[in-house]
Amino acid sequence: MYSNKNEGPRRGRSFDSMNIGFEEKLLNNEINKSTFTKIEENTEKKNTSEKGRATIIFSLKNEVGGLVKALRLFQENHVNLVHIESRKSKRRNSEFEIFVDCDSNHEQLNEIIQLLRKHVNVVDMEPPDNSCLHEEDMYDVPWFPKKISDLDKCANRVLMYGSELDADHPGFKDNVYRKRRKYFADLAMAFKHGDPIPRIEFTEEEVKTWGVVYRELNKLYPTHACREYLKNLPLLSKYCEFREDNIPQLEDVSRFLRERTGFTIRPVAGYLSPRDFLAGLAFRVFHCTQYVRHSSDPLYTPEPDTCHELLGHVPLLAEPSFAQFSQEIGLASLGASDDSVQKLATCYFFTVEFGLCKQEGQLRAYGAGLLSSISELKHALSGNARIMPFDPKVTSKQECIITTFQDVYFVSDSFEEAKVKMREFAKTIKRPFTVRYNPYTQSVDVLKDTPSINSVVEELRHELDIVGDALNRLNKQLGV
C-alpha cells in the first residue's frame, strides 16, 4: 500500500572438448614455440588503451591449417590468448566452432574481428569486460534494496495513518478503534523478513464489517470483474477461507500466493512512499494492511484496509501474468530518480489499482481500487465514465485522485499488452544500469558491467539448452 501524496567472477563456458586431429597437433606445435605468449611491455606495437577479457566464437571449415591460420592473426596483432576450446558446429556438421578467450581492448578487438571475417565465420563476440560503470556514475543513484531482507529497512517508513488518524477519519473519535489500530501497527512494525505473519483474532464487529463488504461486492463480481479474478476467487475461498463470516489470515494467503506465483505478503502499518512500496513488488512482496475499516460506514474507507487488500489485490496476485506485470513495475523503480518513480507509481495506480480490460467485447475491472469499491466499480463500467487506452507515456502524467472517482480510467486488451507497454516505457527511465531478479537467492542482480551481463547470458544459454533438450525429446516421441 503506497501513498500518492506525494561483481562477481566470470563463469566458465560449457563447450564440449574434442580432438580435432591434425589441426590440434599444429596448434600445439605453435603453442610450444611460444608463439602465443603475453606481449612484453616494451613491444613496439603495444596499445596503451586499457585491456580486458574479450570472447570470440568463430567457425571454420574442416580443412588442414584453417585453425592455425586464424589463430596466427591474434599473434600478428599482439593479442594474448588466455583460453581456447573447440566443438563440432551445431549449425553445420562440416564445421568446427572455436571459442577464444583473450586479453584485448576495444580497438584491438575490432581490428582482429575485421581480419577474421576474411577467413572464418564469426558466430559471436563479447567485448572486453573492463567496460563497466565508474563509481561516480553510481553516486547519485538512490539507495534501493538488493535482497529481500533489505525490505526490513524500509517497510516501517509509514507516511500516513498507521496508529495515527486524521481528524476527518471515521474512527478518529473512537478510542477503542484507535487502540485497535495501534495494536495492528505494532504488529507490523515488529515484523521481520522470515517471521510468520501473526494470526489475528478478529472481533465480532470487524467480522461483521468485512461481511457487509464481502457480500455486496460479490453481487457485482460476475458482471464486473475480469475472468482471471473470477477464476482465482473460488480458490481463495477453498484454500484460504474467504467467506462472508470469516476474515482470512494473511499467513494463509501468503502461503497460497507463494505456491501460485511466488508472491508473499508482508504486513504494513499504513501508507508507504511510492519508492518503498514499489521496491517490495520487485521482490514479489506485497505490503498489506491487517486492520479493518471503521464499522460506522462499511462501504467507505479513506485508506486501504484488509478488505481492500484481500478482495481487491490478492485474487489477481494469484495470476502469473498479472504477478509478472506487478513485479516488473517494481524492478523498474529500483535506483530510479524521484520523478521516474512517481511516473511508475502513477502507471501502477491506473492499472493495478484502477485498471480496466476488454474481455469478450465487454469492459471488465482488474484494478483493486475498483474491485473493492462498490460505488466506483459501478461507475467505471456504467458507460458514463471517461475511458482511454492505456499508454504509459500518457497515463504517467494523469492526476491520481484518492477522495472521489477518477476523472479517467485506462483500458488494456490484456495483461500481456499492458506488460509489453510498461517494458518499453521502463527502457526510457534514465539510470546507469538495469536489474534482474534472482528467484533462487531472492535478490536483484545489478547489471552494470560486462561480467554481470555475461553471467546472465550464461544462465540463459543453460535455460535454452533445457528447452532444446525438451523439444528434441518431444520430437522423438512424435516421430519427427
Tab-separated table of C-alpha atoms in Angstrom:
chain	number	residue	atom	x	y	z
A	1	MET	CA	0.000	0.000	0.000
A	2	TYR	CA	1.557	3.289	-1.026
A	3	SER	CA	0.674	6.947	-0.741
A	4	ASN	CA	0.122	9.102	-3.820
A	5	LYS	CA	0.983	12.152	-1.820
A	6	ASN	CA	3.434	12.966	-2.798
A	7	GLU	CA	30.753	-8.274	-9.430
A	8	GLY	CA	31.178	-11.435	-9.475
A	9	PRO	CA	33.710	-13.772	-11.179
A	10	ARG	CA	33.321	-14.625	-14.830
A	11	ARG	CA	31.668	-18.012	-15.254
A	12	GLY	CA	33.189	-20.754	-17.374
A	13	ARG	CA	31.540	-21.938	-20.577
A	14	SER	CA	30.214	-25.431	-21.191
A	15	PHE	CA	31.805	-26.172	-24.541
A	16	ASP	CA	32.499	-29.829	-25.236
A	17	SER	CA	36.186	-30.685	-25.529
A	18	MET	CA	37.161	-32.774	-28.526
A	19	ASN	CA	40.194	-33.919	-30.500
A	20	ILE	CA	40.451	-32.307	-33.914
A	21	GLY	CA	43.372	-34.400	-35.118
A	22	PHE	CA	45.981	-32.791	-37.280
A	23	GLU	CA	44.629	-29.322	-36.594
A	24	GLU	CA	45.231	-29.739	-32.875
A	25	LYS	CA	48.782	-31.033	-33.428
A	26	LEU	CA	49.660	-27.968	-35.450
A	27	LEU	CA	48.171	-25.757	-32.781
A	28	ASN	CA	50.180	-27.495	-30.054
A	29	ASN	CA	53.354	-27.017	-32.076
A	30	GLU	CA	52.632	-23.323	-32.356
A	31	ILE	CA	51.983	-23.019	-28.623
A	32	ASN	CA	55.149	-24.989	-27.772
A	33	LYS	CA	57.122	-22.477	-29.804
A	34	SER	CA	55.674	-19.786	-27.515
A	35	THR	CA	54.048	-18.117	-30.460
A	36	PHE	CA	51.020	-17.117	-28.416
A	37	THR	CA	52.630	-15.608	-25.327
A	38	LYS	CA	51.972	-12.398	-23.494
A	39	ILE	CA	53.305	-9.296	-25.145
A	40	GLU	CA	56.230	-7.726	-23.353
A	41	GLU	CA	55.605	-4.221	-22.056
A	42	ASN	CA	58.355	-2.778	-24.280
A	43	THR	CA	56.901	-4.115	-27.555
A	44	GLU	CA	56.764	-1.518	-30.289
A	45	LYS	CA	53.116	-2.221	-31.088
A	46	LYS	CA	51.865	-2.036	-27.521
A	47	ASN	CA	48.381	-0.480	-27.366
A	48	THR	CA	48.145	1.862	-24.405
A	49	SER	CA	44.370	1.512	-24.075
A	50	GLU	CA	43.061	-0.363	-21.024
A	51	LYS	CA	42.674	-4.067	-21.683
A	52	GLY	CA	40.104	-6.583	-20.519
A	53	ARG	CA	38.916	-10.114	-21.176
A	54	ALA	CA	37.127	-10.491	-24.521
A	55	THR	CA	35.457	-13.503	-26.091
A	56	ILE	CA	35.179	-14.503	-29.753
A	57	ILE	CA	33.451	-17.581	-31.147
A	58	PHE	CA	34.043	-18.413	-34.799
A	59	SER	CA	33.535	-21.370	-37.091
A	60	LEU	CA	35.882	-22.774	-39.723
A	61	LYS	CA	35.654	-25.460	-42.318
A	62	ASN	CA	37.206	-28.835	-41.573
A	63	GLU	CA	40.354	-28.258	-43.621
A	64	VAL	CA	44.022	-28.615	-42.813
A	65	GLY	CA	45.668	-25.492	-41.387
A	66	GLY	CA	42.493	-23.431	-41.041
A	67	LEU	CA	42.681	-23.071	-37.274
A	68	VAL	CA	46.352	-22.170	-37.179
A	69	LYS	CA	45.854	-19.551	-39.887
A	70	ALA	CA	43.079	-17.981	-37.852
A	71	LEU	CA	44.977	-18.043	-34.564
A	72	ARG	CA	48.090	-16.625	-36.192
A	73	LEU	CA	46.093	-13.432	-36.727
A	74	PHE	CA	45.994	-13.000	-32.936
A	75	GLN	CA	49.766	-13.438	-32.762
A	76	GLU	CA	50.427	-10.937	-35.515
A	77	ASN	CA	48.241	-8.368	-33.785
A	78	HIS	CA	49.846	-8.940	-30.378
A	79	VAL	CA	46.702	-10.298	-28.721
A	80	ASN	CA	47.293	-12.704	-25.832
A	81	LEU	CA	45.173	-15.876	-25.946
A	82	VAL	CA	44.057	-16.970	-22.471
A	83	HIS	CA	41.851	-19.951	-23.303
A	84	ILE	CA	40.890	-21.960	-26.409
A	85	GLU	CA	38.167	-24.592	-26.774
A	86	SER	CA	36.625	-26.335	-29.758
A	87	ARG	CA	33.453	-28.223	-30.582
A	88	LYS	CA	31.574	-29.624	-33.535
A	89	SER	CA	29.422	-26.901	-35.024
A	90	LYS	CA	25.721	-27.207	-34.233
A	91	ARG	CA	24.957	-25.172	-37.332
A	92	ARG	CA	26.857	-27.162	-39.917
A	93	ASN	CA	28.199	-30.668	-39.412
A	94	SER	CA	31.165	-29.979	-41.674
A	95	GLU	CA	32.496	-27.148	-39.489
A	96	PHE	CA	34.092	-26.671	-36.095
A	97	GLU	CA	33.332	-23.823	-33.686
A	98	ILE	CA	36.262	-22.297	-31.839
A	99	PHE	CA	35.891	-20.416	-28.567
A	100	VAL	CA	38.721	-17.973	-27.828
A	101	ASP	CA	39.204	-16.020	-24.597
A	102	CYS	CA	41.767	-13.246	-24.997
A	103	ASP	CA	43.176	-10.090	-23.439
A	104	SER	CA	42.175	-7.206	-25.673
A	105	ASN	CA	40.953	-3.635	-25.762
A	106	HIS	CA	38.130	-2.398	-27.986
A	107	GLU	CA	40.438	-1.126	-30.740
A	108	GLN	CA	42.355	-4.417	-30.973
A	109	LEU	CA	39.154	-6.413	-30.851
A	110	ASN	CA	37.567	-4.523	-33.729
A	111	GLU	CA	40.735	-4.928	-35.791
A	112	ILE	CA	41.021	-8.663	-35.177
A	113	ILE	CA	37.338	-9.183	-35.989
A	114	GLN	CA	37.729	-7.471	-39.361
A	115	LEU	CA	40.716	-9.679	-40.191
A	116	LEU	CA	38.972	-12.863	-39.033
A	117	ARG	CA	35.905	-12.192	-41.179
A	118	LYS	CA	38.084	-12.717	-44.263
A	119	HIS	CA	38.894	-16.299	-43.235
A	120	VAL	CA	36.164	-17.539	-40.850
A	121	ASN	CA	32.547	-17.012	-39.876
A	122	VAL	CA	32.345	-15.020	-36.662
A	123	VAL	CA	29.476	-16.561	-34.695
A	124	ASP	CA	29.524	-14.484	-31.502
A	125	MET	CA	31.574	-11.783	-29.826
A	126	GLU	CA	31.622	-10.236	-26.365
A	127	PRO	CA	33.630	-7.033	-25.770
A	128	PRO	CA	36.326	-6.621	-23.088
A	129	ASP	CA	34.942	-6.917	-19.591
A	130	ASN	CA	36.678	-3.743	-18.435
A	131	SER	CA	33.603	-1.933	-19.704
A	132	CYS	CA	31.822	-1.022	-16.502
A	133	LEU	CA	30.357	1.927	-14.690
A	134	HIS	CA	32.650	4.214	-12.764
A	135	GLU	CA	31.776	4.853	-9.135
A	136	GLU	CA	30.890	8.448	-9.914
A	137	ASP	CA	28.178	7.200	-12.279
A	138	MET	CA	26.504	5.460	-9.316
A	139	TYR	CA	26.991	8.318	-6.874
A	140	ASP	CA	23.580	9.940	-7.409
A	141	VAL	CA	21.618	6.673	-7.557
A	142	PRO	CA	19.133	6.497	-4.637
A	143	TRP	CA	19.559	3.595	-2.227
A	144	PHE	CA	17.446	0.553	-3.034
A	145	PRO	CA	17.146	-2.944	-1.514
A	146	LYS	CA	19.420	-5.566	-3.094
A	147	LYS	CA	17.976	-8.588	-1.269
A	148	ILE	CA	14.564	-9.386	0.141
A	149	SER	CA	15.672	-8.954	3.768
A	150	ASP	CA	16.628	-5.351	2.942
A	151	LEU	CA	12.896	-4.596	2.925
A	152	ASP	CA	13.191	-4.586	6.726
A	153	LYS	CA	14.962	-1.245	6.302
A	154	CYS	CA	12.093	0.496	4.524
A	155	ALA	CA	8.846	-1.335	5.375
A	156	ASN	CA	8.295	0.728	8.525
A	157	ARG	CA	8.717	4.161	6.941
A	158	VAL	CA	4.983	4.816	7.161
A	159	LEU	CA	3.884	8.200	5.819
A	160	MET	CA	0.203	8.299	6.755
A	161	TYR	CA	-2.187	6.788	9.274
A	162	GLY	CA	-0.740	3.691	10.888
A	163	SER	CA	-1.740	4.231	14.525
A	164	GLU	CA	-2.363	7.949	13.995
A	165	LEU	CA	-5.593	9.059	12.306
A	166	ASP	CA	-6.584	12.359	10.704
A	167	ALA	CA	-9.377	14.376	12.265
A	168	ASP	CA	-11.736	13.526	9.383
A	169	HIS	CA	-11.160	9.782	9.683
A	170	PRO	CA	-14.364	7.892	10.668
A	171	GLY	CA	-12.565	6.336	13.640
A	172	PHE	CA	-10.817	9.489	14.899
A	173	LYS	CA	-13.114	9.935	17.926
A	174	ASP	CA	-13.448	6.211	18.656
A	175	ASN	CA	-10.830	5.439	21.322
A	176	VAL	CA	-11.497	1.689	21.153
A	177	TYR	CA	-10.925	1.688	17.397
A	178	ARG	CA	-7.771	3.792	17.737
A	179	LYS	CA	-6.391	1.402	20.344
A	180	ARG	CA	-7.109	-1.472	17.971
A	181	ARG	CA	-5.307	0.332	15.156
A	182	LYS	CA	-2.260	0.777	17.358
A	183	TYR	CA	-2.280	-2.957	18.047
A	184	PHE	CA	-2.150	-3.721	14.299
A	185	ALA	CA	0.523	-1.055	13.733
A	186	ASP	CA	2.755	-2.500	16.476
A	187	LEU	CA	2.491	-5.992	14.975
A	188	ALA	CA	3.521	-4.710	11.555
A	189	MET	CA	6.395	-2.639	12.939
A	190	ALA	CA	7.809	-5.651	14.778
A	191	PHE	CA	7.660	-7.927	11.726
A	192	LYS	CA	10.947	-9.012	10.134
A	193	HIS	CA	11.599	-10.965	6.955
A	194	GLY	CA	11.272	-14.679	7.650
A	195	ASP	CA	8.824	-14.250	10.525
A	196	PRO	CA	5.407	-15.905	10.297
A	197	ILE	CA	2.668	-13.299	9.978
A	198	PRO	CA	0.847	-13.061	13.338
A	199	ARG	CA	-2.607	-14.616	13.348
A	200	ILE	CA	-5.355	-12.244	14.393
A	201	GLU	CA	-8.409	-12.964	16.464
A	202	PHE	CA	-10.765	-10.506	14.795
A	203	THR	CA	-13.591	-9.008	16.811
A	204	GLU	CA	-17.229	-9.673	16.073
A	205	GLU	CA	-17.587	-6.078	14.871
A	206	GLU	CA	-14.651	-6.439	12.464
A	207	VAL	CA	-16.021	-9.667	11.011
A	208	LYS	CA	-19.434	-8.050	10.578
A	209	THR	CA	-17.885	-5.091	8.715
A	210	TRP	CA	-15.927	-7.457	6.474
A	211	GLY	CA	-19.095	-9.449	5.844
A	212	VAL	CA	-21.021	-6.437	4.550
A	213	VAL	CA	-18.247	-5.545	2.112
A	214	TYR	CA	-17.791	-9.183	1.008
A	215	ARG	CA	-21.494	-9.746	0.417
A	216	GLU	CA	-22.171	-6.555	-1.539
A	217	LEU	CA	-19.093	-6.849	-3.758
A	218	ASN	CA	-19.795	-10.485	-4.618
A	219	LYS	CA	-23.103	-9.377	-6.108
A	220	LEU	CA	-21.166	-7.323	-8.696
A	221	TYR	CA	-18.207	-9.564	-9.481
A	222	PRO	CA	-19.908	-11.891	-12.017
A	223	THR	CA	-20.737	-8.942	-14.312
A	224	HIS	CA	-17.945	-6.506	-13.455
A	225	ALA	CA	-14.736	-8.442	-12.615
A	226	CYS	CA	-12.276	-9.818	-15.182
A	227	ARG	CA	-12.174	-13.563	-15.840
A	228	GLU	CA	-8.823	-14.008	-14.043
A	229	TYR	CA	-10.330	-12.569	-10.884
A	230	LEU	CA	-13.380	-14.827	-11.144
A	231	LYS	CA	-11.113	-17.849	-11.621
A	232	ASN	CA	-8.997	-17.199	-8.531
A	233	LEU	CA	-11.596	-16.020	-6.008
A	234	PRO	CA	-13.127	-19.519	-5.568
A	235	LEU	CA	-9.616	-20.919	-4.999
A	236	LEU	CA	-9.111	-18.427	-2.183
A	237	SER	CA	-12.419	-19.480	-0.689
A	238	LYS	CA	-11.260	-23.105	-0.804
A	239	TYR	CA	-7.693	-22.730	0.459
A	240	CYS	CA	-7.739	-19.501	2.498
A	241	GLU	CA	-11.301	-19.466	3.851
A	242	PHE	CA	-12.519	-16.373	2.055
A	243	ARG	CA	-16.076	-16.272	3.436
A	244	GLU	CA	-18.621	-13.699	4.462
A	245	ASP	CA	-18.324	-14.789	8.103
A	246	ASN	CA	-14.518	-15.092	8.190
A	247	ILE	CA	-11.625	-12.692	7.634
A	248	PRO	CA	-8.727	-14.643	6.065
A	249	GLN	CA	-5.378	-14.776	7.853
A	250	LEU	CA	-2.503	-13.113	5.965
A	251	GLU	CA	-0.159	-16.030	6.670
A	252	ASP	CA	-2.525	-18.438	4.899
A	253	VAL	CA	-2.910	-16.037	1.981
A	254	SER	CA	0.855	-15.565	1.731
A	255	ARG	CA	1.455	-19.325	1.539
A	256	PHE	CA	-1.216	-19.671	-1.147
A	257	LEU	CA	0.293	-16.885	-3.258
A	258	ARG	CA	3.799	-18.295	-2.887
A	259	GLU	CA	2.692	-21.571	-4.431
A	260	ARG	CA	0.775	-19.842	-7.225
A	261	THR	CA	3.055	-17.008	-8.345
A	262	GLY	CA	5.914	-16.645	-5.868
A	263	PHE	CA	4.382	-13.551	-4.268
A	264	THR	CA	4.347	-13.248	-0.496
A	265	ILE	CA	2.557	-10.935	1.918
A	266	ARG	CA	4.261	-8.588	4.346
A	267	PRO	CA	2.180	-6.762	6.981
A	268	VAL	CA	2.464	-2.981	6.955
A	269	ALA	CA	1.210	-0.351	9.406
A	270	GLY	CA	-0.012	2.195	6.867
A	271	TYR	CA	0.871	4.146	3.729
A	272	LEU	CA	4.395	3.764	2.333
A	273	SER	CA	6.081	6.089	-0.123
A	274	PRO	CA	5.792	5.041	-3.786
A	275	ARG	CA	9.505	4.170	-3.809
A	276	ASP	CA	9.319	1.871	-0.781
A	277	PHE	CA	6.077	0.205	-1.878
A	278	LEU	CA	7.242	-0.474	-5.450
A	279	ALA	CA	10.560	-1.807	-4.141
A	280	GLY	CA	8.643	-4.574	-2.414
A	281	LEU	CA	6.985	-5.598	-5.676
A	282	ALA	CA	10.439	-6.074	-7.225
A	283	PHE	CA	10.915	-8.998	-4.802
A	284	ARG	CA	7.338	-10.217	-5.271
A	285	VAL	CA	6.435	-8.919	-1.843
A	286	PHE	CA	3.110	-7.180	-1.359
A	287	HIS	CA	2.868	-4.833	1.636
A	288	CYS	CA	-0.552	-5.500	3.107
A	289	THR	CA	-2.585	-3.988	5.949
A	290	GLN	CA	-4.330	-6.166	8.544
A	291	TYR	CA	-6.701	-3.662	10.140
A	292	VAL	CA	-10.375	-3.329	9.207
A	293	ARG	CA	-12.145	-0.080	8.292
A	294	HIS	CA	-14.374	1.626	10.856
A	295	SER	CA	-17.767	-0.028	11.286
A	296	SER	CA	-19.736	3.239	11.110
A	297	ASP	CA	-19.634	3.093	7.297
A	298	PRO	CA	-18.611	-0.363	5.986
A	299	LEU	CA	-18.795	0.741	2.363
A	300	TYR	CA	-16.358	3.646	2.806
A	301	THR	CA	-12.729	3.909	3.841
A	302	PRO	CA	-10.307	6.832	3.394
A	303	GLU	CA	-7.388	4.395	3.247
A	304	PRO	CA	-6.714	0.854	2.052
A	305	ASP	CA	-7.636	-1.719	4.695
A	306	THR	CA	-7.636	-5.516	4.773
A	307	CYS	CA	-10.956	-5.599	2.866
A	308	HIS	CA	-9.324	-3.676	0.024
A	309	GLU	CA	-6.132	-5.752	0.102
A	310	LEU	CA	-7.746	-9.188	0.290
A	311	LEU	CA	-10.722	-8.632	-2.014
A	312	GLY	CA	-9.078	-6.146	-4.363
A	313	HIS	CA	-5.436	-7.211	-4.770
A	314	VAL	CA	-4.967	-10.820	-3.701
A	315	PRO	CA	-7.088	-12.660	-6.325
A	316	LEU	CA	-5.028	-11.163	-9.158
A	317	LEU	CA	-1.695	-11.561	-7.382
A	318	ALA	CA	-2.501	-15.259	-7.744
A	319	GLU	CA	-2.497	-14.846	-11.550
A	320	PRO	CA	1.000	-15.422	-13.085
A	321	SER	CA	0.739	-12.828	-15.878
A	322	PHE	CA	-0.533	-10.160	-13.503
A	323	ALA	CA	2.090	-11.017	-10.889
A	324	GLN	CA	4.801	-10.593	-13.522
A	325	PHE	CA	3.331	-7.246	-14.588
A	326	SER	CA	3.371	-6.012	-10.970
A	327	GLN	CA	6.937	-7.171	-10.368
A	328	GLU	CA	8.271	-5.511	-13.499
A	329	ILE	CA	6.937	-2.136	-12.369
A	330	GLY	CA	8.762	-2.699	-9.090
A	331	LEU	CA	12.028	-3.669	-10.770
A	332	ALA	CA	11.885	-0.588	-12.993
A	333	SER	CA	11.681	1.604	-9.886
A	334	LEU	CA	14.894	0.386	-8.224
A	335	GLY	CA	17.502	3.126	-8.302
A	336	ALA	CA	15.331	5.376	-10.487
A	337	SER	CA	15.005	9.117	-9.914
A	338	ASP	CA	12.156	10.535	-7.821
A	339	ASP	CA	10.459	11.786	-10.974
A	340	SER	CA	10.687	8.377	-12.656
A	341	VAL	CA	9.389	6.602	-9.555
A	342	GLN	CA	6.409	8.957	-9.463
A	343	LYS	CA	5.632	8.159	-13.111
A	344	LEU	CA	5.842	4.426	-12.426
A	345	ALA	CA	3.646	4.804	-9.348
A	346	THR	CA	1.067	6.684	-11.408
A	347	CYS	CA	1.044	3.912	-14.003
A	348	TYR	CA	0.636	1.411	-11.163
A	349	PHE	CA	-2.261	3.464	-9.788
A	350	PHE	CA	-4.166	3.478	-13.084
A	351	THR	CA	-3.539	-0.207	-13.793
A	352	VAL	CA	-3.167	-2.309	-10.649
A	353	GLU	CA	-5.491	-0.041	-8.657
A	354	PHE	CA	-7.954	1.304	-11.239
A	355	GLY	CA	-7.302	-0.609	-14.458
A	356	LEU	CA	-9.874	-1.880	-16.935
A	357	CYS	CA	-9.558	-4.541	-19.629
A	358	LYS	CA	-11.624	-5.788	-22.550
A	359	GLN	CA	-12.921	-9.353	-22.485
A	360	GLU	CA	-15.467	-10.811	-24.894
A	361	GLY	CA	-16.115	-7.299	-26.169
A	362	GLN	CA	-17.044	-6.012	-22.701
A	363	LEU	CA	-15.227	-3.786	-20.226
A	364	ARG	CA	-14.162	-5.582	-17.078
A	365	ALA	CA	-12.305	-4.351	-13.988
A	366	TYR	CA	-8.986	-5.700	-12.777
A	367	GLY	CA	-7.903	-2.759	-10.596
A	368	ALA	CA	-8.045	-3.412	-6.846
A	369	GLY	CA	-9.414	0.054	-6.091
A	370	LEU	CA	-12.404	-0.752	-8.298
A	371	LEU	CA	-12.867	-4.358	-7.183
A	372	SER	CA	-13.052	-3.275	-3.531
A	373	SER	CA	-15.338	-0.248	-4.034
A	374	ILE	CA	-18.995	-0.897	-4.824
A	375	SER	CA	-19.843	2.640	-5.959
A	376	GLU	CA	-16.757	3.224	-8.109
A	377	LEU	CA	-16.936	-0.260	-9.647
A	378	LYS	CA	-20.455	0.540	-10.806
A	379	HIS	CA	-19.412	3.982	-12.031
A	380	ALA	CA	-16.365	2.802	-14.016
A	381	LEU	CA	-18.491	0.328	-16.024
A	382	SER	CA	-21.648	2.439	-16.231
A	383	GLY	CA	-20.911	3.808	-19.691
A	384	ASN	CA	-20.670	7.329	-18.264
A	385	ALA	CA	-17.022	7.198	-17.196
A	386	ARG	CA	-14.261	8.552	-19.414
A	387	ILE	CA	-12.202	5.667	-20.826
A	388	MET	CA	-8.844	5.920	-22.614
A	389	PRO	CA	-6.387	3.317	-23.991
A	390	PHE	CA	-3.549	2.553	-21.599
A	391	ASP	CA	-0.405	4.331	-22.768
A	392	PRO	CA	2.297	4.755	-20.089
A	393	LYS	CA	3.536	7.996	-21.640
A	394	VAL	CA	0.053	9.498	-21.275
A	395	THR	CA	-1.053	7.643	-18.152
A	396	SER	CA	2.052	8.662	-16.173
A	397	LYS	CA	1.001	12.320	-16.455
A	398	GLN	CA	-2.581	11.814	-15.248
A	399	GLU	CA	-3.580	13.123	-11.827
A	400	CYS	CA	-4.341	10.444	-9.225
A	401	ILE	CA	-7.458	11.160	-7.154
A	402	ILE	CA	-7.978	9.429	-3.798
A	403	THR	CA	-11.013	11.291	-2.437
A	404	THR	CA	-13.511	10.921	-5.316
A	405	PHE	CA	-13.945	8.899	-8.507
A	406	GLN	CA	-11.160	9.109	-11.089
A	407	ASP	CA	-11.540	11.593	-13.956
A	408	VAL	CA	-10.434	8.918	-16.411
A	409	TYR	CA	-9.846	5.155	-16.472
A	410	PHE	CA	-7.356	3.378	-18.730
A	411	VAL	CA	-8.148	0.159	-20.573
A	412	SER	CA	-5.853	-2.592	-21.920
A	413	ASP	CA	-6.772	-5.538	-24.113
A	414	SER	CA	-4.862	-7.878	-21.793
A	415	PHE	CA	-2.261	-8.016	-19.036
A	416	GLU	CA	0.269	-9.090	-21.654
A	417	GLU	CA	-0.386	-5.962	-23.706
A	418	ALA	CA	-0.035	-3.763	-20.623
A	419	LYS	CA	3.163	-5.598	-19.679
A	420	VAL	CA	4.740	-5.059	-23.101
A	421	LYS	CA	3.901	-1.347	-22.982
A	422	MET	CA	5.331	-0.991	-19.479
A	423	ARG	CA	8.533	-2.779	-20.523
A	424	GLU	CA	9.054	-0.305	-23.331
A	425	PHE	CA	8.276	2.587	-21.006
A	426	ALA	CA	10.734	1.258	-18.403
A	427	LYS	CA	13.508	1.387	-21.017
A	428	THR	CA	13.101	5.179	-21.164
A	429	ILE	CA	13.871	5.548	-17.456
A	430	LYS	CA	17.324	7.005	-17.023
A	431	ARG	CA	19.582	5.004	-14.734
A	432	PRO	CA	23.127	3.746	-15.408
A	433	PHE	CA	22.227	0.055	-15.092
A	434	THR	CA	19.380	-2.400	-15.217
A	435	VAL	CA	18.356	-5.023	-12.690
A	436	ARG	CA	17.271	-8.638	-12.815
A	437	TYR	CA	15.505	-10.598	-10.100
A	438	ASN	CA	17.184	-13.806	-8.954
A	439	PRO	CA	14.439	-16.064	-7.551
A	440	TYR	CA	16.955	-18.550	-6.115
A	441	THR	CA	18.554	-16.015	-3.778
A	442	GLN	CA	15.568	-13.616	-3.644
A	443	SER	CA	17.884	-10.793	-4.589
A	444	VAL	CA	18.377	-8.445	-7.519
A	445	ASP	CA	21.417	-8.629	-9.781
A	446	VAL	CA	22.625	-5.179	-10.816
A	447	LEU	CA	23.705	-5.416	-14.449
A	448	LYS	CA	26.221	-2.618	-14.831
A	449	ASP	CA	29.294	-4.204	-16.455
A	450	THR	CA	30.284	-6.939	-18.847
A	451	PRO	CA	30.919	-9.682	-16.232
A	452	SER	CA	27.463	-9.247	-14.694
A	453	ILE	CA	25.838	-9.316	-18.135
A	454	ASN	CA	27.914	-12.339	-19.171
A	455	SER	CA	26.668	-14.140	-16.092
A	456	VAL	CA	23.060	-13.637	-17.192
A	457	VAL	CA	23.891	-14.752	-20.734
A	458	GLU	CA	25.374	-17.990	-19.395
A	459	GLU	CA	22.241	-18.687	-17.366
A	460	LEU	CA	20.046	-18.005	-20.393
A	461	ARG	CA	22.144	-20.367	-22.502
A	462	HIS	CA	21.632	-23.065	-19.910
A	463	GLU	CA	17.876	-22.464	-19.888
A	464	LEU	CA	17.761	-22.576	-23.676
A	465	ASP	CA	19.708	-25.840	-23.590
A	466	ILE	CA	16.996	-27.307	-21.348
A	467	VAL	CA	14.311	-26.105	-23.770
A	468	GLY	CA	16.223	-27.584	-26.694
A	469	ASP	CA	16.532	-30.923	-24.912
A	470	ALA	CA	12.798	-30.916	-24.160
A	471	LEU	CA	11.988	-30.226	-27.808
A	472	ASN	CA	14.289	-32.988	-29.002
A	473	ARG	CA	12.640	-35.487	-26.661
A	474	LEU	CA	9.184	-34.347	-27.778
A	475	ASN	CA	10.164	-34.716	-31.432
A	476	LYS	CA	11.372	-38.276	-30.786
A	477	GLN	CA	8.069	-39.152	-29.170
A	478	LEU	CA	6.167	-37.694	-32.090
A	479	GLY	CA	8.454	-39.403	-34.578
A	480	VAL	CA	9.567	-36.111	-36.118
